[in-house]
Each structure stands twice: as C-alpha cells, then as structure tokens.
C-alpha cells in the first residue's frame, strides 16, 4: 500500500489559515490516511492558531471524518426508516456474521470498518450502503456476501 | 432611523436602544424572563430555549435572549402558550439530566433545579434517559469535577473558555443525541490545556462543572488533636464571602471572617495578604535586578518584559501556549505558596510545632490554587507546603455547617506573625493591584520618594478595561540606581486570559514593548475568580473591586516594605530579598506543556 506523503503545513499553505480552512484541511488529511490522528489535530490547531479541542470537535461532528483508525474499507449501512423497511436488519446481521464485528468496530485484519449511517438518498433502492465512496443498493444477505468477497479479493490483489 | 425602539411587553410600553434584546428590554421594566444558556458575560447562544416568549402576529415562539427588540412588537412573556412550552422544555432538559438533587454538590444552588421548581416539573414528565445514556464523570483533576450526566449542553462553559479565556479547553463534540461537551480527545481535564481557572464552574447552571471540594478533609484535620491547623485567607475572599451568606455584593467582612475561622477551630488564623506583601518585595527586587542586568550590565540573556506569576491559571496557560516566554515569568511564587513554604518552616519553628504535624489550609477565590498546591515543585518545606485549598464557596458552606450566625460575629484580628498586611497586599485581589503594589515599592526603592500619585493611588493601572497600559518616569534616582535615571518604566495590566493572549502575541511580534506585565487569569482579577460566590456579573465584580480599594485606603500601612512583620521576617529569617533562603523557599521554576 503506498502511503501518500503530506504535511499539515503544506495543507495550510494550500487552504489558508482562516477558520474556514479547517474543514478542507481535515478532509485532505482524512483522504490521505483514513484517520485524523491526535498529532494531526494538534498540528492543525497550531497552524490555524485555534484550540486543539475545537479541531477535535469539528472532526467528530462530521460522519465522513474519523478520529479513530478505520479499516481500508469503511462500510456505511443506511439505518433510516425506508432502508429498514426494505430489509436492512437481515443485511446488517449478515454483515456482522461474515465480518465477525459489530457496528463501530474494525476487523482484526484492518480491512473493514462497519458503521451505520443516516439517509444516503437511495430510498428508492434500499437497503443501501456505501463502501468508501462506492454505493451499493438493493442489498440482500446474499448480495452483501458477494460484495464483501469482491473487496477482499481486491485487497489481496495489491 | 431613530436610536430608540418602542415595544410592549406584557402590556407595558418600553423604549430601549436599538439592538437591545427582548430579554434585556424586559429587565428594564423588571420583568424576569427565565434563562439557562444566557449569561451576560458571554455571547448570545439561543441553545436552551427556556427564554421563549410569544409575539403577537407570529406563530412561532421566539427566544428573548437572541431576538432584538423592534418597534411595535407586542411581546407576551407569560402567556399560556409560553408557560406550556417552557414547562416542556424544562421537562425535556430534566429527562436527560441525572436529577439526583439531594446528593448533588450544587443542591440548592442550581439554576435547572430552580426552574424545575418554578414550573413544577412533576414525575409524569418525559422518561428518564439517563439509564440509557453513556456518560463519564471526570474526578481526576485536583480542581474541577466534570460530570456529563448533569450537563444540559447549554455551552456556557465552552463560550467562557473561548471568549473570556481564549483557552478553548472545552468544545462541543459529536452530534445529535451523542453531542457532548468534551476536551481534546475526551481526555481528563488534568491532562489538557485547562488552566483550572474555574470560570466555567462559576457559570455552569447545573452541577456538571463543580470545584473538587476538600471540606471533609479539613474538618478531619481540625478534629485531629495531633494536628496544628493553620489557615490563610486570600485578599479577594473578604470582599465576597458575605455574598455566599446572603449579603449584597461589595461588603467587606474581614473581621467576621477571622472570627468565623477561629470558631471553626483553626489553630492559627493568618493572612495571605502578608505573603502578598512579601511577593512584592521579592518580585519587585527581581524586576530591578533584571532591569539592572539589561540596562547597566548590558546582559543579552536577560528576559524582559517580566510578567507576574501570582495567578496559577496564567502560569499554566503560559506553560501550554507560550512556553518560549517561560523565563519571562517572575520566579517568585504566588502568595499562597510563599505562605505555605514559610508556614512549615519559619512559622512552625517560631511557635514550636513540628512541621510534620502541621496542616496548612488556604481559603482562596480560586480553583486553580487547588492545582497549584498540588504541583510537584511545591514541597519547599520538605512537606506539601499547602495541604488543602478551599474556595470562598466552600468556606461559606463550612460556616453554615457549623451553625455559626455570621452576622452576629464580632470582628476579630489575625494572629501574628504572618497576619499583618499593608494596603498593597490587599489590592492583590483586583486587576492592576499587583502592579500598583509593586510600583509603590519599586519606585521608592529606586528614588527614595513615594510614587508621584495622589494618595498613593496609581489610578492609571486601575479599572475594568481588559488591557491597560501605564508608564512611569523615573528621575532623581538614588546613586546606586543611577542607570535608571530618565527611564520610562512601561507597564501593562491584563485580566482574562484572552486579553493575556493578545498582550503576549503583541510582545512576541514586537508591536508592544514593556518592562513589566501583570496578568490575572480571571476577569476582574482574583475578585472575579473561579472560586468566588455564584453568580458573577460585571456589576458584582465592580462592587467587589470598590470594596478592595476601600479596604486599601483604610489601611494605616499602604506599602509592602513598610509592613512591620515583613521587616521582621527579613531581619530574623530571610536576611535579604532574593537571598539564599528566599531562593530555597520563595522562588520556583516552570514546565513547558502540550498545546492541547
């Protein structure tokens, strides 16, 4: 796996040092590492001359930013009512069974993090989930097995 | 467009300045609208919705704290719709609040409890969500306890930490039902940038942020016959203690306080004002030494401006945020810690008590002092120099516990030695006080004359502005200080850490240059400290401040170096300012800390 090199200073140079630059900088860090570490947050706070706690507050507010190390693939299964009525619960149970983790946890091999999320806007094709940026819709317990397998194969091929 | 707007509140016509909120307009005609998240020291938030009112012609209820008054408005602050809404809002807040009032430290002093009573929140409200929630209680700081189960997320603490203090130790993290008040990475308070100033404690409407109290430990020491318990009282306590016992702000109760402490059973009642005077002698000479090294010896390593070090919140703030200025901090300990170090050495031998059997208690307007007493450097006597620190609020509670009728007490005097103080020691409690006290002494040391201000009142350093500058021209010096001839001594006074941050930034980028800076962490100085009676407001702080300057003006001795007990302690024990014993007992060092 190639790690993208980055420095918080470069990002601040790119996005500026005003309060508005905070979110784009955090997004860049997350893109690069799939996590925003303690150290990164302190560095961002120093660059923008704001409190580290506020950086943490912003990072924890957004669902698409993570302060805990997540897997290579982050699965976000829609938990809202339409997907629920389309059969989200059996899909979730199947995911839990094959990954052997609960929502909020990461598989020991570091490949998958399972999360539940709010509406993905795919209500007409529920149940729906995102794996990183890829949407998967009209899920069934069978289809999620295949989807997970395909990501496992993709990870092996690196 | 006229400057004034006229509106009607509950049928009463009122004219106010444009921009005034409905809440403040109502106040001018003595209509009280309840609030929780609103605080006059802080920006408008509109988080809690308890202040909602009805406006004729509008369906929606509006928050009085956030709505500017407008011409022709008809406001109903107490309609049925408003009452029902408020009751539901309070019920919802209570459903997420661990309402175990009888076992809560804030019992009887809680704004949510008062509103619950006012709106008769029965048992048939919303279901109690506390058993379903995950919450943490942070007991680990020696100063402040943060109990998330009591938090109603009004965010007064976050705004206090941000706006007044510029520290930002507290933030809002996560969202929705998981939203909470957090530190960086949810670390315990003692591990983060928190300066322990306690301004959040002063403003928390519930029991979510309270001081860690040491009342039981102090009672145990008092009742232990083998222990000799000495107590010291900070300058700002005597002008605020009465508030916590039901009096109006600004009453001076020094004599009654001393009498009450004696009744509580302390073996010796002494005064932090004495060591405030001592701080002036040590810190004043340190300033002169630095000036000498800079101006006469042309020493390139000398650090100026020198800043004061009495405020433990300020000291910790600098260690976190401006570690490059650590050598600019005066090495002189705060009056509390000078007192502690002397109590278990000089005083103990003077009265023939073993320091091991002495318990040293201090009464402080401050929660950061609890932390300061627990700093690892503060063992100069060979023991923990100050064992327990109580806030003004804790002392008031002890007086109530003991069943003492405070009003009926006759004034009493401090014990000696270490009980006598000058007016200069007293004004340590107000912003600008340390500067004024230091100038009274330093100017006289250098010139042999009193400071050239009417009645020794150095009014340019007094006041309420966040940052004040003053300079004083030194001329006709005594021969040994001739290098200061014609020097304009530039000073700066700041209170509230946000102001302190701005001053230090200006010093760092070179846009300001001073010789001596006084910084107090809390708004108004110690009299507005985090351990003072709740509530606080600019008016209350002003009244405490006038009381402090009144106490100063009534003192026979106004200058630290003329305090006879100070003269005595140098003669018998310390020998000279900045001498060997002083360095061992009265000076300290600092530690650089993380930025979060």
mmCIF file of C-alpha atoms in Angstrom, chain B residues 8 14 36 102 144 178 180 203 246 279 371 391 419 478 487 491 545 556 558 561:
data_model
loop_
_atom_site.group_PDB
_atom_site.id
_atom_site.type_symbol
_atom_site.label_atom_id
_atom_site.label_comp_id
_atom_site.label_asym_id
_atom_site.label_seq_id
_atom_site.Cartn_x
_atom_site.Cartn_y
_atom_site.Cartn_z
ATOM 1 C CA UNK B 8 -44.849 46.466 24.517
ATOM 2 C CA UNK B 14 -40.929 50.299 26.938
ATOM 3 C CA UNK B 36 -30.282 28.911 31.261
ATOM 4 C CA UNK B 102 -30.291 15.560 47.207
ATOM 5 C CA UNK B 144 -12.582 20.698 38.853
ATOM 6 C CA UNK B 178 -24.369 11.915 21.198
ATOM 7 C CA UNK B 180 -21.442 16.409 24.455
ATOM 8 C CA UNK B 203 -21.114 29.904 35.049
ATOM 9 C CA UNK B 246 -26.888 36.093 51.776
ATOM 10 C CA UNK B 279 5.746 38.725 46.962
ATOM 11 C CA UNK B 371 -3.971 22.642 41.387
ATOM 12 C CA UNK B 391 -12.735 28.199 47.738
ATOM 13 C CA UNK B 419 -1.100 38.086 59.915
ATOM 14 C CA UNK B 478 19.366 57.308 44.431
ATOM 15 C CA UNK B 487 13.953 55.659 32.186
ATOM 16 C CA UNK B 491 3.886 48.567 32.269
ATOM 17 C CA UNK B 545 -13.430 45.925 43.379
ATOM 18 C CA UNK B 556 -2.643 52.569 58.061
ATOM 19 C CA UNK B 558 -0.119 51.213 52.388
ATOM 20 C CA UNK B 561 8.028 47.316 52.501
#
